[in-house]
Short mmCIF file of C-alpha atoms and ligand atoms in Angstrom, two decimals:
data_model
loop_
_atom_site.label_atom_id
_atom_site.label_comp_id
_atom_site.label_asym_id
_atom_site.label_seq_id
_atom_site.Cartn_x
_atom_site.Cartn_y
_atom_site.Cartn_z
CA UNK A 30 8.10 -16.73 21.05
CA UNK A 31 4.95 -18.77 21.17
CA UNK A 32 4.11 -21.15 18.31
CA UNK A 33 0.50 -20.54 17.39
CA UNK A 34 -1.89 -22.02 14.82
CA UNK A 35 -5.15 -20.59 13.48
CA UNK A 36 -8.42 -22.43 13.89
CA UNK A 37 -11.60 -21.34 12.07
CA UNK A 38 -14.98 -22.24 13.53
CA UNK A 39 -16.88 -20.67 10.61
CA UNK A 40 -17.52 -23.39 8.04
CA UNK A 41 -19.20 -20.99 5.61
CA UNK A 42 -15.78 -19.35 5.03
CA UNK A 43 -14.08 -22.58 4.05
CA UNK A 44 -11.17 -21.84 1.73
CA UNK A 45 -10.08 -18.82 3.77
CA UNK A 46 -6.61 -18.42 5.32
CA UNK A 47 -6.94 -20.58 8.41
CA UNK A 48 -5.16 -23.90 8.97
CA UNK A 49 -7.54 -26.02 11.05
CA UNK A 50 -11.23 -26.26 10.33
CA UNK A 51 -12.59 -29.05 12.47
CA UNK A 52 -14.54 -28.79 15.70
CA UNK A 53 -12.93 -26.85 18.51
CA UNK A 54 -12.11 -30.04 20.40
CA UNK A 55 -10.59 -31.87 17.45
CA UNK A 56 -8.55 -28.85 16.39
CA UNK A 57 -7.20 -28.15 19.86
CA UNK A 58 -6.25 -31.78 20.41
CA UNK A 59 -4.55 -31.91 17.00
CA UNK A 60 -2.64 -28.70 17.87
CA UNK A 61 -1.49 -30.19 21.14
CA UNK A 62 -0.43 -33.46 19.50
CA UNK A 63 1.68 -31.61 16.91
CA UNK A 64 3.38 -29.52 19.60
CA UNK A 65 1.93 -25.98 19.22
CA UNK A 66 1.92 -23.70 22.23
CA UNK A 67 -1.18 -21.71 21.39
CA UNK A 68 -4.19 -21.30 19.09
CA UNK A 69 -5.66 -18.27 17.37
CA UNK A 70 -9.40 -18.46 16.92
CA UNK A 71 -11.59 -17.15 14.14
CA UNK A 72 -15.21 -17.33 15.28
CA UNK A 73 -18.59 -15.90 14.31
CA UNK A 74 -18.69 -13.88 17.51
CA UNK A 75 -17.61 -13.81 21.13
CA UNK A 76 -17.90 -17.50 21.91
CA UNK A 77 -16.30 -20.78 20.83
CA UNK A 78 -17.91 -24.19 21.16
CA UNK A 79 -20.19 -25.07 24.04
CA UNK A 80 -20.15 -23.24 27.36
CA UNK A 81 -16.80 -23.73 29.16
CA UNK A 82 -15.56 -25.98 26.31
CA UNK A 83 -12.70 -23.63 25.43
CA UNK A 84 -11.48 -23.14 28.99
CA UNK A 85 -11.73 -26.87 29.72
CA UNK A 86 -9.76 -27.77 26.60
CA UNK A 87 -7.10 -25.14 27.27
CA UNK A 88 -6.73 -26.28 30.85
CA UNK A 89 -6.53 -29.89 29.87
CA UNK A 90 -4.00 -29.45 27.06
CA UNK A 91 -1.96 -26.60 28.52
CA UNK A 92 -2.34 -24.66 25.29
CA UNK A 93 -3.07 -20.92 25.50
CA UNK A 94 -5.26 -18.63 23.43
CA UNK A 95 -2.86 -16.49 21.34
CA UNK A 96 -5.45 -14.16 19.83
CA UNK A 97 -9.00 -13.82 18.55
CA UNK A 98 -9.89 -12.50 15.08
CA UNK A 99 -12.74 -10.05 14.67
CA UNK A 100 -13.11 -10.38 10.86
CA UNK A 101 -16.50 -12.09 11.04
CA UNK A 102 -17.95 -8.72 12.10
CA UNK A 103 -17.31 -7.57 8.52
CA UNK A 104 -17.51 -10.75 6.53
CA UNK A 105 -20.69 -12.09 8.13
CA UNK A 106 -22.38 -8.90 9.40
CA UNK A 107 -21.15 -6.14 7.10
CA UNK A 108 -19.77 -4.02 9.99
CA UNK A 109 -16.68 -1.86 9.73
CA UNK A 110 -15.11 0.79 11.98
CA UNK A 111 -14.96 3.28 9.08
CA UNK A 112 -18.43 2.85 7.56
CA UNK A 113 -20.21 6.07 6.48
CA UNK A 114 -23.25 5.07 8.55
CA UNK A 115 -22.77 6.06 12.21
CA UNK A 116 -25.07 3.27 13.27
CA UNK A 117 -22.99 0.61 11.57
CA UNK A 118 -19.78 2.07 13.04
CA UNK A 119 -21.34 1.92 16.52
CA UNK A 120 -22.34 -1.76 15.97
CA UNK A 121 -18.78 -2.47 14.80
CA UNK A 122 -17.41 -0.96 18.01
CA UNK A 123 -19.77 -3.09 20.07
CA UNK A 124 -18.81 -6.21 18.15
CA UNK A 125 -15.07 -5.57 18.74
CA UNK A 126 -15.66 -4.75 22.42
CA UNK A 127 -17.43 -8.10 22.83
CA UNK A 128 -14.52 -9.84 21.11
CA UNK A 129 -12.06 -8.00 23.41
CA UNK A 130 -14.04 -9.32 26.39
CA UNK A 131 -14.04 -12.81 24.96
CA UNK A 132 -10.26 -12.82 24.42
CA UNK A 133 -9.45 -11.04 27.70
CA UNK A 134 -11.04 -13.84 29.66
CA UNK A 135 -8.09 -15.95 28.32
CA UNK A 136 -5.55 -13.18 28.39
CA UNK A 137 -5.62 -12.98 24.57
CA UNK A 138 -5.69 -9.86 22.39
CA UNK A 139 -8.32 -9.22 19.70
CA UNK A 140 -7.18 -8.43 16.13
CA UNK A 141 -8.62 -5.69 13.92
CA UNK A 142 -7.97 -6.63 10.33
CA UNK A 143 -10.90 -6.63 7.93
CA UNK A 144 -13.00 -4.68 10.46
CA UNK A 145 -11.03 -1.54 9.58
CA UNK A 146 -12.92 -1.33 6.25
CA UNK A 147 -11.87 1.05 3.48
CA UNK A 148 -12.58 4.59 2.26
CA UNK A 149 -14.32 5.14 -1.06
CA UNK A 150 -17.91 5.27 -2.26
CA UNK A 151 -19.44 7.04 0.70
CA UNK A 152 -16.58 7.76 3.14
CA UNK A 153 -13.73 10.12 2.28
CA UNK A 154 -10.17 9.11 3.07
CA UNK A 155 -9.92 11.81 5.70
CA UNK A 156 -13.12 10.74 7.44
CA UNK A 157 -12.25 7.06 7.33
CA UNK A 158 -8.85 7.70 8.90
CA UNK A 159 -10.42 9.85 11.54
CA UNK A 160 -13.07 7.17 12.30
CA UNK A 161 -10.31 4.54 12.55
CA UNK A 162 -8.24 6.80 14.79
CA UNK A 163 -11.17 7.35 17.17
CA UNK A 164 -12.12 3.66 17.18
CA UNK A 165 -8.59 2.51 17.94
CA UNK A 166 -8.29 5.14 20.67
CA UNK A 167 -11.52 3.98 22.33
CA UNK A 168 -10.99 0.23 21.82
CA UNK A 169 -7.31 0.37 22.71
CA UNK A 170 -8.16 1.99 26.06
CA UNK A 171 -10.93 -0.55 26.58
CA UNK A 172 -8.51 -3.46 25.95
CA UNK A 173 -5.83 -1.91 28.09
CA UNK A 174 -8.20 -1.71 31.07
CA UNK A 175 -8.75 -5.43 30.72
CA UNK A 176 -5.02 -6.16 30.69
CA UNK A 177 -4.77 -7.08 27.00
CA UNK A 178 -3.69 -5.21 23.91
CA UNK A 179 -5.64 -4.55 20.80
CA UNK A 180 -3.85 -5.60 17.62
CA UNK A 181 -4.23 -3.51 14.48
CA UNK A 182 -3.30 -5.21 11.21
CA UNK A 183 -2.25 -3.37 8.05
CA UNK A 184 -3.61 -5.37 5.08
CA UNK A 185 -2.54 -5.49 1.44
CA UNK A 186 -4.00 -3.14 -1.18
CA UNK A 187 -6.60 -5.67 -2.35
CA UNK A 188 -8.20 -5.78 1.14
CA UNK A 189 -8.04 -2.17 2.33
CA UNK A 190 -6.93 1.23 1.12
CA UNK A 191 -6.31 2.63 4.63
CA UNK A 192 -2.92 1.32 5.78
CA UNK A 193 -1.06 -1.21 3.62
CA UNK A 194 2.49 -0.72 4.80
CA UNK A 195 3.76 -1.64 8.20
CA UNK A 196 5.68 1.59 8.80
CA UNK A 197 2.77 3.79 7.71
CA UNK A 198 0.68 1.96 10.31
CA UNK A 199 3.45 2.58 12.90
CA UNK A 200 3.28 6.30 12.31
CA UNK A 201 -0.48 6.21 12.64
CA UNK A 202 -0.23 4.29 15.94
CA UNK A 203 2.36 6.87 17.16
CA UNK A 204 -0.40 9.50 16.90
CA UNK A 205 -2.71 7.72 19.30
CA UNK A 206 -2.70 8.67 22.93
CA UNK A 207 -3.69 5.17 24.05
CA UNK A 208 -0.90 2.69 24.55
CA UNK A 209 -3.31 -0.19 24.21
CA UNK A 210 -2.77 -0.77 20.50
CA UNK A 211 0.01 -2.76 18.89
CA UNK A 212 0.60 -3.93 15.34
CA UNK A 213 0.31 -7.19 13.48
CA UNK A 214 2.97 -8.06 10.91
CA UNK A 215 1.26 -10.44 8.46
CA UNK A 216 4.05 -11.79 6.32
CA UNK A 217 1.68 -12.47 3.45
CA UNK A 218 0.45 -8.86 3.27
CA UNK A 219 3.99 -7.60 3.86
CA UNK A 220 5.29 -9.72 0.99
CA UNK A 221 3.01 -7.70 -1.29
CA UNK A 222 3.52 -4.26 0.20
CA UNK A 223 7.00 -3.88 1.77
CA UNK A 224 10.21 -3.06 -0.02
CA UNK A 225 12.06 -5.14 2.56
CA UNK A 226 10.18 -7.00 5.24
CA UNK A 227 13.13 -7.25 7.64
CA UNK A 228 13.95 -3.52 7.41
CA UNK A 229 10.32 -2.60 8.14
CA UNK A 230 10.19 -4.93 11.14
CA UNK A 231 13.43 -3.47 12.48
CA UNK A 232 12.33 0.14 12.07
CA UNK A 233 8.85 -0.57 13.51
CA UNK A 234 9.86 -3.01 16.24
CA UNK A 235 8.46 -0.70 18.92
CA UNK A 236 4.87 -1.55 17.96
CA UNK A 237 5.12 -5.21 17.02
CA UNK A 238 2.55 -7.27 18.93
CA UNK A 239 1.66 -10.26 16.79
CA UNK A 240 2.89 -12.04 13.64
CA UNK A 241 0.92 -13.90 10.98
CA UNK A 242 3.12 -16.52 9.43
CA UNK A 243 2.50 -17.46 5.80
CA UNK A 244 4.51 -17.80 2.62
CA UNK A 245 4.37 -15.43 -0.41
CA UNK A 246 1.32 -17.21 -1.86
CA UNK A 247 -0.38 -17.54 1.57
CA UNK A 248 0.33 -21.24 1.65
CA UNK A 249 2.07 -22.63 4.75
CA UNK A 250 5.67 -21.47 4.96
CA UNK A 251 7.82 -23.68 2.79
CA UNK A 252 5.40 -23.72 -0.15
CA UNK A 253 6.20 -20.29 -1.64
CA UNK A 254 9.14 -18.06 -2.36
CA UNK A 255 9.48 -15.82 0.74
CA UNK A 256 13.01 -16.04 2.08
CA UNK A 257 12.18 -16.62 5.74
CA UNK A 258 15.78 -16.78 6.96
CA UNK A 259 16.41 -13.02 7.31
CA UNK A 260 12.91 -12.41 8.62
CA UNK A 261 13.28 -15.01 11.36
CA UNK A 262 16.73 -13.58 12.18
CA UNK A 263 15.26 -10.08 12.46
CA UNK A 264 12.43 -11.23 14.75
CA UNK A 265 15.07 -12.79 17.00
CA UNK A 266 17.35 -9.75 16.84
CA UNK A 267 14.60 -7.30 17.85
CA UNK A 268 13.73 -9.59 20.75
CA UNK A 269 10.22 -10.31 19.60
CA UNK A 270 8.66 -12.65 22.18
CA UNK A 271 4.98 -12.64 21.20
CA UNK A 272 3.00 -15.18 19.18
CA UNK A 273 4.00 -16.30 15.76
CA UNK A 274 0.74 -17.49 14.35
CA UNK A 275 0.22 -19.49 11.17
CA UNK A 276 -2.55 -17.79 9.18
CA UNK A 277 -2.34 -19.57 5.83
CA UNK A 278 -4.45 -21.69 3.55
CA UNK A 279 -5.03 -25.25 4.66
CA UNK A 280 -2.94 -26.42 1.74
CA UNK A 281 -2.99 -29.18 0.56
CA UNK A 282 -5.14 -30.15 3.54
CA UNK A 283 -5.40 -28.95 7.18
CA UNK A 284 -3.30 -31.67 8.78
CA UNK A 285 -0.47 -31.43 6.25
CA UNK A 286 -0.58 -27.65 6.54
CA UNK A 287 -0.33 -27.91 10.34
CA UNK A 288 2.58 -30.33 10.11
CA UNK A 289 4.43 -28.17 7.55
CA UNK A 290 3.90 -25.22 9.87
CA UNK A 291 5.28 -26.78 13.04
CA UNK A 292 8.27 -28.07 11.01
CA UNK A 293 8.91 -24.50 9.79
CA UNK A 294 8.64 -23.10 13.33
CA UNK A 295 11.22 -25.63 14.52
CA UNK A 296 13.51 -24.82 11.58
CA UNK A 297 13.33 -21.05 11.94
CA UNK A 298 12.64 -20.34 15.57
CA UNK A 299 12.83 -23.27 17.93
CA UNK A 300 15.95 -25.28 17.13
C1 LER B 20 -7.05 -10.87 6.30
O1 LER B 20 -6.37 -10.97 5.11
C2 LER B 20 -6.10 -11.12 7.41
O2 LER B 20 -4.90 -11.16 7.27
C3 LER B 20 -6.70 -11.34 8.75
O3 LER B 20 -5.70 -11.53 9.69
C4 LER B 20 -7.46 -10.08 9.10
O4 LER B 20 -8.74 -10.27 9.47
MN1 MN B 21 -3.53 -11.70 8.89
#
């Protein structure tokens, strides 16, 4: 398993669930100093910092890029893969393709979370699911050709009405013909939606590709009431060897959140 920490380079979204918020350089150096293996980036689009800054910093520190988030496509640009407007859906596909290219240069997958959108107002449930299916098929194949996977993330009911539960998302992925898509288990969303997080992870282990690590209240693990012991045991039992990435509020501040996180990783995964 790779210990990974989220870095946001979008100051306008301050307060969102990312641990480090400083410049790319400061955040990567801090991650290295604390002992993380990898970083997950949340950016406005398919670039981070100045030209070559990311590759230089990764080379210098030996850290890797664990994943790139695509959520800014929705939050900053209003794009989703299930929008009623065909033109907006097409722009969403282009945005995600560009993010796949960005990540693939560093061997990192792109994550589709908020970019999935929701059904309602102008899109029916059936249409939205069919748009999502076609988008994942196309983008999964696109990612696969570049040697990376595309990570689809079920979100809790307050963020999407498409797929909230991990095993429902597994069944949906089973119906795709591409094998370029895997699933993200975000322990915060799962805390809201699953009957039993460990059981869902066991039953859906075949698709697990990334983990977002946060406590019940989305604070860094150790500050809420999720019982992480059986979840960590399950991840080990199913042989999960991908990234475990802290996507949590920078509570009480980014540095303390990062320290709490690396301590939790050591406690649960890397004794
Ligand atoms: C949003 O709540 C989330 O969990 C992100 O990983 C998706 O963009
Ligand atoms: Mn997440």
